[in-house]
CSV table of C-alpha atoms (C1' of nucleotides) in Angstrom, one decimal:
chain,number,residue,atom,x,y,z
D,29,MET,CA,0.4,-9.0,1.7
D,30,SER,CA,-1.5,-6.5,2.3
D,31,VAL,CA,0.9,-4.0,4.0
D,32,SER,CA,2.9,-5.6,2.4
D,33,ASP,CA,4.4,-3.6,-0.7
D,34,SER,CA,1.7,-1.0,-0.3
D,35,PRO,CA,2.9,1.6,2.1
D,36,ALA,CA,5.4,3.0,2.7
D,37,SER,CA,5.5,6.1,1.8
D,38,SER,CA,7.6,8.6,3.2
D,39,ILE,CA,7.8,11.8,1.7
D,40,CYS,CA,9.2,14.4,3.2
D,41,MET,CA,8.6,17.7,3.5
D,42,PHE,CA,10.2,20.0,4.2
D,43,ALA,CA,8.9,23.4,5.1
D,44,LEU,CA,10.5,26.6,4.3
D,45,HIS,CA,10.3,29.0,6.0
D,46,HIS,CA,11.0,32.3,4.6
D,47,GLN,CA,10.6,35.2,7.0
D,48,SER,CA,10.7,33.4,9.8
D,49,SER,CA,14.1,33.5,9.9
D,50,SER,CA,15.0,37.1,9.6
D,51,SER,CA,12.1,38.0,11.1
D,52,PRO,CA,13.2,39.8,13.6
D,53,ALA,CA,11.1,39.7,17.0
D,54,GLY,CA,8.9,42.7,16.1
D,55,ALA,CA,5.6,42.0,14.5
D,56,LEU,CA,5.3,38.4,13.3
D,57,ASN,CA,2.0,38.3,13.4
D,58,PRO,CA,0.6,40.9,11.6
D,59,ASP,CA,-2.8,40.0,12.3
D,60,PRO,CA,-3.5,37.2,14.9
D,61,SER,CA,-7.0,37.7,15.3
D,62,SER,CA,-8.4,38.3,11.8
D,63,MET,CA,-10.6,35.6,10.5
D,64,SER,CA,-8.8,33.5,8.7
D,65,GLY,CA,-8.1,30.7,11.1
D,66,GLN,CA,-6.5,28.6,8.7
D,67,MET,CA,-3.8,29.5,7.2
D,68,SER,CA,-1.9,26.2,9.4
D,69,GLN,CA,-1.0,24.4,6.3
D,70,MET,CA,0.8,26.8,3.9
D,71,ASP,CA,0.2,28.7,0.8
D,72,THR,CA,-3.6,29.6,2.0
D,73,GLY,CA,-4.1,31.1,-1.6
D,74,VAL,CA,-5.6,34.3,-2.3
D,75,TYR,CA,-8.4,33.1,-3.2
D,76,GLY,CA,-9.8,35.3,-6.3
D,77,GLN,CA,-7.1,37.7,-6.5
D,78,PRO,CA,-6.1,37.7,-10.3
D,79,MET,CA,-2.4,38.1,-10.0
D,80,VAL,CA,-0.9,35.7,-11.0
D,81,PHE,CA,0.5,34.0,-8.3
D,82,PRO,CA,1.1,36.8,-6.5
D,83,LYS,CA,1.1,34.3,-3.7
D,84,THR,CA,-0.4,34.6,-0.2
D,85,PRO,CA,-2.5,37.6,0.2
D,86,ASP,CA,-2.0,37.1,3.6
D,87,GLY,CA,1.1,38.0,4.4
D,88,ARG,CA,2.9,34.7,4.3
D,89,SER,CA,5.2,34.3,1.2
D,90,MET,CA,5.0,31.5,-0.6
D,91,GLU,CA,8.2,31.9,-1.4
D,92,GLN,CA,9.0,31.1,-4.9
D,93,MET,CA,11.4,28.1,-3.6
D,94,MET,CA,12.5,27.8,-7.0
D,95,GLY,CA,16.2,26.8,-5.5
D,96,PHE,CA,16.1,23.8,-3.2
D,97,GLU,CA,17.3,20.8,-3.6
D,98,PRO,CA,17.8,19.0,-0.4
D,99,TYR,CA,15.6,16.3,-0.2
D,100,SER,CA,17.6,14.3,-2.3
D,101,SER,CA,17.9,12.0,0.4
D,102,CYS,CA,14.2,12.0,0.7
D,103,LEU,CA,12.9,9.3,-1.1
D,104,THR,CA,9.8,7.4,-0.9
D,105,PRO,CA,8.6,4.2,-0.1
D,106,SER,CA,7.2,2.8,-2.8
D,107,SER,CA,9.4,4.5,-5.4
D,108,SER,CA,12.7,3.9,-3.0
D,109,GLU,CA,11.4,-0.1,-3.0
D,110,ARG,CA,10.9,0.2,-6.8
D,111,ALA,CA,14.0,1.9,-7.1
D,112,ALA,CA,16.5,-0.1,-4.9
D,113,GLN,CA,15.2,-3.2,-6.8
D,114,GLN,CA,15.7,-1.8,-10.0
D,115,ASN,CA,18.8,-0.9,-8.9
D,116,GLN,CA,20.5,-4.0,-8.0
D,117,GLN,CA,18.8,-5.7,-10.7
D,118,ASP,CA,19.8,-3.5,-13.5
D,119,PHE,CA,21.8,-0.8,-12.7
D,120,SER,CA,23.1,-0.5,-15.3
D,121,GLN,CA,21.7,2.4,-15.7
D,122,PHE,CA,24.5,4.7,-14.2
D,123,LEU,CA,26.2,3.9,-16.1
D,124,LEU,CA,25.1,3.8,-19.0
D,125,PRO,CA,24.1,7.2,-20.7
D,126,PRO,CA,21.8,9.8,-19.5
D,127,PRO,CA,18.6,7.1,-18.6
D,128,ALA,CA,16.3,9.7,-19.5
D,129,SER,CA,13.5,7.8,-17.9
D,130,THR,CA,15.5,7.2,-14.6
D,131,LEU,CA,15.6,9.4,-11.6
D,132,ARG,CA,16.2,12.8,-11.6
D,133,PRO,CA,19.4,14.2,-11.5
D,134,MET,CA,18.4,16.2,-9.1
D,135,GLY,CA,20.2,18.8,-10.3
D,136,GLN,CA,18.2,21.7,-9.9
D,137,LYS,CA,15.0,22.1,-12.1
D,138,ARG,CA,13.8,19.0,-13.2
D,139,GLY,CA,12.6,19.8,-16.6
D,140,PRO,CA,9.3,17.8,-15.3
D,141,SER,CA,7.3,19.3,-11.9
D,142,LYS,CA,8.1,19.6,-8.8
D,143,ASP,CA,9.0,22.3,-6.9
D,144,SER,CA,9.5,24.9,-9.7
D,145,VAL,CA,7.0,27.7,-10.8
D,146,GLU,CA,5.0,25.5,-13.1
D,147,TYR,CA,4.1,23.4,-10.4
D,148,ARG,CA,3.3,25.9,-7.7
D,149,LEU,CA,1.0,27.5,-10.6
D,150,ARG,CA,-0.8,23.9,-10.9
D,151,ARG,CA,-1.3,23.8,-7.7
D,152,GLU,CA,-2.4,26.8,-6.3
D,153,ARG,CA,-4.7,26.3,-9.2
D,154,ASN,CA,-5.8,23.6,-7.5
D,155,ASN,CA,-6.2,25.0,-4.4
D,156,ILE,CA,-8.4,27.3,-5.9
D,157,ALA,CA,-10.3,25.3,-7.2
D,158,VAL,CA,-10.7,23.0,-4.0
D,159,ARG,CA,-12.0,25.9,-1.8
D,160,LYS,CA,-14.4,26.5,-5.1
D,161,SER,CA,-15.7,23.0,-5.0
D,162,ARG,CA,-16.1,22.6,-0.8
D,163,ASP,CA,-18.2,25.9,-0.7
D,164,LYS,CA,-20.3,24.5,-3.3
D,165,ALA,CA,-20.5,21.5,-1.7
D,166,ARG,CA,-21.1,23.1,1.8
D,167,ARG,CA,-23.4,25.0,-0.2
D,168,ARG,CA,-25.5,21.8,-1.7
D,169,ILE,CA,-25.7,20.3,1.8
D,170,GLN,CA,-27.3,23.3,3.5
D,171,LEU,CA,-29.2,23.7,1.0
D,172,THR,CA,-30.2,20.1,1.0
D,173,GLN,CA,-31.1,20.6,5.0
D,174,GLN,CA,-32.9,23.5,4.5
D,175,ARG,CA,-35.2,21.9,1.9
D,176,ALA,CA,-35.7,19.0,4.3
D,177,LEU,CA,-36.9,21.3,6.9
D,178,GLN,CA,-39.4,23.3,4.3
D,179,LEU,CA,-41.1,20.1,3.4
D,180,GLN,CA,-41.2,18.3,6.7
D,181,ASP,CA,-43.1,21.9,7.4
D,182,GLU,CA,-45.1,22.0,4.4
D,183,ASN,CA,-45.6,18.1,5.0
D,184,HIS,CA,-47.0,19.6,7.9
D,185,ASN,CA,-49.7,22.0,6.7
D,186,LEU,CA,-50.9,19.4,4.1
D,187,GLN,CA,-52.0,17.0,7.0
D,188,LEU,CA,-53.5,20.2,8.6
D,189,HIS,CA,-55.4,20.9,5.6
D,190,ILE,CA,-56.4,17.1,4.9
D,191,GLN,CA,-57.2,16.9,8.1
D,192,ARG,CA,-59.8,19.6,8.0
D,193,LEU,CA,-61.2,18.7,4.7
D,194,SER,CA,-62.2,15.4,5.7
D,195,HIS,CA,-64.0,16.8,8.9
D,196,GLU,CA,-66.1,18.4,5.8
D,197,VAL,CA,-66.1,15.5,3.8
D,198,ASP,CA,-67.3,14.0,7.3
D,199,SER,CA,-69.8,16.8,8.0
D,200,LEU,CA,-71.5,16.8,4.3
D,201,ARG,CA,-72.1,13.5,4.8
D,202,HIS,CA,-73.6,13.5,7.8
D,203,TYR,CA,-75.8,16.3,6.9
D,204,LEU,CA,-77.1,14.2,4.0
D,205,SER,CA,-77.7,11.2,5.7
D,206,GLN,CA,-79.9,13.0,7.6
D,207,ARG,CA,-81.8,14.9,4.6
D,208,HIS,CA,-82.2,11.3,3.6
D,209,LEU,CA,-83.7,9.9,6.7
D,210,GLN,CA,-85.8,13.3,7.0
D,211,ALA,CA,-87.0,12.5,3.2
D,212,ARG,CA,-87.6,8.5,3.5
D,213,GLU,CA,-89.8,10.1,6.7
D,214,GLN,CA,-91.9,12.0,4.5
D,215,ASP,CA,-91.9,9.7,2.0
D,216,THR,CA,-93.8,7.2,4.2
D,217,ALA,CA,-96.0,9.7,5.9
D,218,GLY,CA,-97.7,10.9,3.4
D,219,ASP,CA,-97.7,7.2,1.7
K,28,MET,CA,-2.7,33.1,26.4
K,29,SER,CA,-4.0,29.9,24.9
K,30,VAL,CA,-3.1,29.7,21.2
K,31,SER,CA,-3.3,33.3,20.6
K,32,ASP,CA,0.4,33.5,19.5
K,33,SER,CA,0.6,30.6,17.1
K,34,PRO,CA,1.0,31.4,13.8
K,35,ALA,CA,1.9,33.0,11.2
K,36,SER,CA,4.2,30.6,9.9
K,37,SER,CA,3.9,29.6,7.2
K,38,ILE,CA,5.0,26.6,6.7
K,39,CYS,CA,5.6,25.4,3.1
K,40,MET,CA,5.4,21.7,2.8
K,41,PHE,CA,7.2,20.1,0.0
K,42,ALA,CA,5.4,16.5,-0.8
K,43,LEU,CA,7.7,15.1,-2.8
K,44,HIS,CA,7.4,12.6,-4.2
K,45,HIS,CA,8.7,10.2,-5.7
K,46,GLN,CA,8.1,8.6,-8.7
K,47,SER,CA,5.0,10.9,-10.0
K,48,SER,CA,7.3,13.1,-12.1
K,49,SER,CA,9.4,10.4,-13.5
K,50,SER,CA,7.1,7.7,-13.3
K,51,PRO,CA,7.4,5.2,-16.1
K,52,ALA,CA,4.4,3.9,-17.3
K,53,GLY,CA,5.5,1.0,-16.0
K,54,ALA,CA,4.0,-0.3,-12.8
K,55,LEU,CA,3.4,2.8,-10.2
K,56,ASN,CA,0.4,2.0,-8.9
K,57,PRO,CA,1.0,-1.3,-7.5
K,58,ASP,CA,-2.7,-1.0,-6.7
K,59,PRO,CA,-4.7,1.8,-7.6
K,60,SER,CA,-8.1,-0.2,-6.1
K,61,SER,CA,-6.9,-1.1,-3.2
K,62,MET,CA,-8.7,0.3,-0.4
K,63,SER,CA,-5.6,2.0,0.7
K,64,GLY,CA,-5.8,5.1,-1.4
K,65,GLN,CA,-3.6,7.3,1.3
K,66,MET,CA,-0.5,7.6,1.1
K,67,SER,CA,-0.4,10.4,-0.6
K,68,GLN,CA,0.8,13.2,1.8
K,69,MET,CA,3.9,12.4,3.7
K,70,ASP,CA,4.2,11.0,6.7
K,71,THR,CA,3.0,7.3,6.7
K,72,GLY,CA,6.6,6.8,6.4
K,73,VAL,CA,8.1,4.1,6.1
K,74,TYR,CA,11.0,5.1,8.5
K,75,GLY,CA,11.8,2.6,10.9
K,76,GLN,CA,9.3,0.2,10.7
K,77,PRO,CA,10.6,-1.2,14.0
K,78,MET,CA,6.6,-1.5,14.6
K,79,VAL,CA,6.8,-0.2,17.9
K,80,PHE,CA,3.3,0.5,19.3
K,81,PRO,CA,0.6,-2.0,17.2
K,82,LYS,CA,-0.9,1.5,15.5
K,83,THR,CA,-3.2,1.2,12.8
K,84,PRO,CA,-5.7,-1.0,13.7
K,85,ASP,CA,-7.5,-0.3,10.5
K,86,GLY,CA,-4.7,-2.0,8.9
K,87,ARG,CA,-2.9,1.2,7.8
K,88,SER,CA,0.5,1.2,8.5
K,89,MET,CA,1.3,4.5,11.5
K,90,GLU,CA,5.2,3.4,10.9
K,91,GLN,CA,7.7,4.4,13.0
K,92,MET,CA,9.6,6.7,11.9
K,93,MET,CA,11.9,8.2,14.1
K,94,GLY,CA,15.0,8.7,12.6
K,95,PHE,CA,14.6,12.1,10.5
K,96,GLU,CA,15.4,15.0,10.5
K,97,PRO,CA,15.1,16.3,7.2
K,98,TYR,CA,13.2,19.4,8.5
K,99,SER,CA,14.6,21.2,11.0
K,100,SER,CA,13.4,24.0,9.3
K,101,CYS,CA,10.2,22.4,9.7
K,102,LEU,CA,9.4,23.8,12.7
K,103,THR,CA,6.1,24.1,13.8
K,104,PRO,CA,4.9,28.0,14.4
K,105,SER,CA,4.5,28.5,17.9
K,106,SER,CA,7.1,26.3,19.2
K,107,SER,CA,9.4,27.4,16.6
K,108,GLU,CA,8.9,31.2,17.4
K,109,ARG,CA,9.3,30.4,21.3
K,110,ALA,CA,12.5,28.7,20.8
K,111,ALA,CA,13.9,31.2,18.6
K,112,GLN,CA,13.3,33.7,21.0
K,113,GLN,CA,15.4,31.9,23.6
K,114,ASN,CA,18.0,31.3,21.4
K,115,GLN,CA,18.7,34.2,20.5
K,116,GLN,CA,18.4,35.6,23.8
K,117,ASP,CA,19.8,33.1,26.2
K,118,PHE,CA,22.2,31.3,24.3
K,119,SER,CA,23.9,34.0,21.9
K,120,GLN,CA,26.8,31.6,23.0
K,121,PHE,CA,26.1,30.0,19.3
K,122,LEU,CA,27.7,32.8,18.2
K,123,LEU,CA,27.4,33.2,15.3
K,124,PRO,CA,28.3,31.2,12.5
K,125,PRO,CA,25.3,29.4,11.3
K,126,PRO,CA,22.4,31.8,10.9
K,127,ALA,CA,20.7,32.0,14.1
K,128,SER,CA,18.2,32.0,12.3
K,129,THR,CA,18.7,28.0,11.7
K,130,LEU,CA,17.6,27.3,15.3
K,131,ARG,CA,17.5,23.8,16.1
K,132,PRO,CA,21.0,22.0,15.6
K,133,MET,CA,18.7,19.5,13.7
K,134,GLY,CA,20.9,16.9,15.3
K,135,GLN,CA,18.1,14.2,16.0
K,136,LYS,CA,15.6,14.1,18.5
K,137,ARG,CA,14.5,17.4,19.8
K,138,GLY,CA,12.6,16.5,22.9
K,139,PRO,CA,9.3,18.6,22.8
K,140,SER,CA,7.6,16.6,20.3
K,141,LYS,CA,7.4,17.1,16.5
K,142,ASP,CA,8.6,13.3,15.1
K,143,SER,CA,9.0,11.5,17.4
K,144,VAL,CA,6.5,8.6,18.7
K,145,GLU,CA,5.0,10.9,20.5
K,146,TYR,CA,3.6,12.9,18.1
K,147,ARG,CA,3.2,9.8,15.8
K,148,LEU,CA,1.0,8.3,18.3
K,149,ARG,CA,-1.1,11.7,18.4
K,150,ARG,CA,-1.1,12.0,15.0
K,151,GLU,CA,-2.6,8.5,13.8
K,152,ARG,CA,-5.2,9.2,16.7
K,153,ASN,CA,-6.7,11.8,15.9
K,154,ASN,CA,-6.1,10.7,11.8
K,155,ILE,CA,-8.5,7.6,12.8
K,156,ALA,CA,-10.9,10.5,14.5
K,157,VAL,CA,-11.1,12.3,11.3
K,158,ARG,CA,-11.8,9.1,9.8
K,159,LYS,CA,-14.6,8.6,11.7
K,160,SER,CA,-16.4,12.0,11.3
K,161,ARG,CA,-16.0,12.3,7.8
K,162,ASP,CA,-17.6,9.1,7.6
K,163,LYS,CA,-20.2,10.4,10.2
K,164,ALA,CA,-20.4,13.5,7.9
K,165,ARG,CA,-21.0,11.5,5.2
K,166,ARG,CA,-23.9,9.1,6.4
K,167,ARG,CA,-25.8,12.5,7.9
K,168,ILE,CA,-25.3,13.9,5.0
K,169,GLN,CA,-26.7,11.1,2.7
K,170,LEU,CA,-29.7,10.1,5.1
K,171,THR,CA,-30.5,14.3,5.1
K,172,GLN,CA,-30.5,13.2,1.4
K,173,GLN,CA,-32.9,10.8,1.6
K,174,ARG,CA,-35.2,11.8,3.9
K,175,ALA,CA,-35.7,14.9,1.6
K,176,LEU,CA,-36.4,13.1,-1.4
K,177,GLN,CA,-38.9,10.9,0.9
K,178,LEU,CA,-40.5,13.9,2.1
K,179,GLN,CA,-40.9,15.0,-1.4
K,180,ASP,CA,-42.4,12.4,-2.3
K,181,GLU,CA,-44.9,11.4,0.7
K,182,ASN,CA,-45.6,15.7,-0.1
K,183,HIS,CA,-46.3,14.1,-3.3
K,184,ASN,CA,-48.7,11.7,-2.1
K,185,LEU,CA,-50.5,14.4,0.4
K,186,GLN,CA,-51.2,16.3,-2.2
K,187,LEU,CA,-53.5,14.0,-4.2
K,188,HIS,CA,-55.0,13.3,-1.2
K,189,ILE,CA,-55.9,16.7,-0.9
K,190,GLN,CA,-57.1,17.4,-4.4
K,191,ARG,CA,-59.2,13.7,-4.1
K,192,LEU,CA,-60.9,14.9,-0.6
K,193,SER,CA,-61.4,18.5,-2.5
K,194,HIS,CA,-63.1,16.9,-5.4
K,195,GLU,CA,-65.6,14.9,-2.9
K,196,VAL,CA,-66.2,18.0,-1.3
K,197,ASP,CA,-67.2,19.9,-3.7
K,198,SER,CA,-69.2,16.7,-5.2
K,199,LEU,CA,-71.3,16.5,-2.1
K,200,ARG,CA,-72.0,20.5,-2.0
K,201,HIS,CA,-72.7,20.0,-5.6
K,202,TYR,CA,-75.6,17.5,-4.4
K,203,LEU,CA,-76.7,19.2,-1.7
K,204,SER,CA,-77.3,22.3,-3.1
K,205,GLN,CA,-79.4,19.9,-5.9
K,206,ARG,CA,-81.5,18.9,-3.0
K,207,HIS,CA,-82.0,21.6,-1.6
K,208,LEU,CA,-83.0,23.2,-5.4
K,209,GLN,CA,-85.6,20.3,-5.5
K,210,ALA,CA,-86.8,20.4,-1.6
K,211,ARG,CA,-88.2,24.5,-2.5
K,212,GLU,CA,-89.8,23.0,-5.8
K,213,GLN,CA,-91.8,20.6,-3.8
K,214,ASP,CA,-92.3,23.2,-1.2
K,215,THR,CA,-93.8,25.9,-3.6
K,216,ALA,CA,-95.3,23.3,-5.9
K,217,GLY,CA,-97.5,22.0,-2.6
K,218,ASP,CA,-98.0,25.7,-1.4
T,12,DG,C1',-3.7,16.6,-23.9
T,13,DA,C1',-4.3,21.0,-20.5
T,14,DC,C1',-7.5,22.3,-17.1
T,15,DA,C1',-11.2,22.4,-13.8
T,16,DA,C1',-13.9,20.1,-10.6
T,17,DT,C1',-13.9,15.6,-6.6
T,18,DT,C1',-12.3,12.8,-4.0
T,19,DG,C1',-9.7,10.3,-0.2
T,20,DC,C1',-6.2,11.2,2.7
T,21,DG,C1',-3.3,13.6,6.3
T,22,DC,C1',-1.9,17.9,9.2
T,23,DA,C1',-3.4,21.5,12.9
T,24,DA,C1',-6.2,24.4,15.5
T,25,DT,C1',-10.1,24.6,17.8
T,26,DG,C1',-13.9,23.0,19.8
T,27,DC,C1',-15.7,20.3,24.0
X,23,DT,C1',-5.9,14.7,28.2
X,24,DG,C1',-8.0,13.1,24.5
X,25,DC,C1',-11.9,12.5,20.7
X,26,DA,C1',-14.4,15.5,17.8
X,27,DT,C1',-14.9,18.6,14.0
X,28,DT,C1',-13.2,21.9,10.3
X,29,DG,C1',-10.7,24.3,7.3
X,30,DC,C1',-6.9,23.2,4.3
X,31,DG,C1',-3.3,21.4,1.0
X,32,DC,C1',-1.5,17.9,-1.4
X,33,DA,C1',-2.1,14.2,-5.2
X,34,DA,C1',-5.3,11.2,-7.8
X,35,DT,C1',-9.1,10.7,-10.4
X,36,DT,C1',-12.6,12.2,-12.9
X,37,DG,C1',-15.6,15.1,-15.8
X,38,DT,C1',-14.8,18.5,-20.4
DNA sequence: GACAATTGCGCAATGC
DNA sequence: TGCATTGCGCAATTGT
């Protein structure tokens, strides 16, 4: 079981590049050294930037993508498997009218969402949310660590305080016991 | 040297996923709860599945992939750039038909590395390392939080202890002062 | 139901 | 050469 159905997912990914192609040898990396060490993947959103989806502030065009339909063949695993079965069993769908529910015509803009502007907007928003959430988590972790250190320090100080107080109590008790002895001596003497 | 030249590459990746869009109500997630929560992204593909190497000790299939050429366009940053230059400079032979920029015939197995077994092995090992590292980080964070709570509790107890000791010191001092007064009275009286 | 926040995951760059 | 870290985007899930 385990592996059987699970995985298999093969998702094809297409990196499209825009510029690269046309870009002359010239200035492709505008600023390699910039602090951004992250542009490995793709969009690297803008973060703040109000602009709708202005995209790639850093220069990379996120391209709209829009067009593109290449991956018709690139099915995915499970879905493909599933689909295959269905096709074999009841692929009558293809014959029938538009099955509405099934595979998308791959025409171009399947209404739902995948590569369309709508999709990209969602993705970009989520990417921003993710970055935000992670920054938050990072800060939280950092605060926790700081708090732990602080508490540790505070703890140490409290222990020192306790030590002092304990000594003081001891001293006072000792002093009192001495007084008691003295008093008793006087009593006996005077007796 | 080193990595400097890297980047810029904007790689857009499209994960296409299969089902998601059309996903019928049916049984799409075969097993949402199962431990395998991962095939969301891409690779993990089914691809071949000859199981060349043992792979995934942890049970996740790393799959082979081999075929596949989809991402002819999916070049990697540095490599692609480099290749492009060479092609342009040295092998202009290709004439001009195809948009020169298209580098890489997409034949099938470009020697270097990208989709090859070698690459997949590296990726899979890294994925394992990443999971390991993240588990470690998670545990560390958890421990830090626990420690903070523990220290906080300890702190509270220490403060209570201090309170008690302080009261004790006060009491003893008060008692002593009383004794002093009594002693003085006796002195004056006896005097 | 839409949308933000979280979370697990794989990728790639980089650290060691 | 190889594992360890880390930032990032994707997608699924959860919270509002």
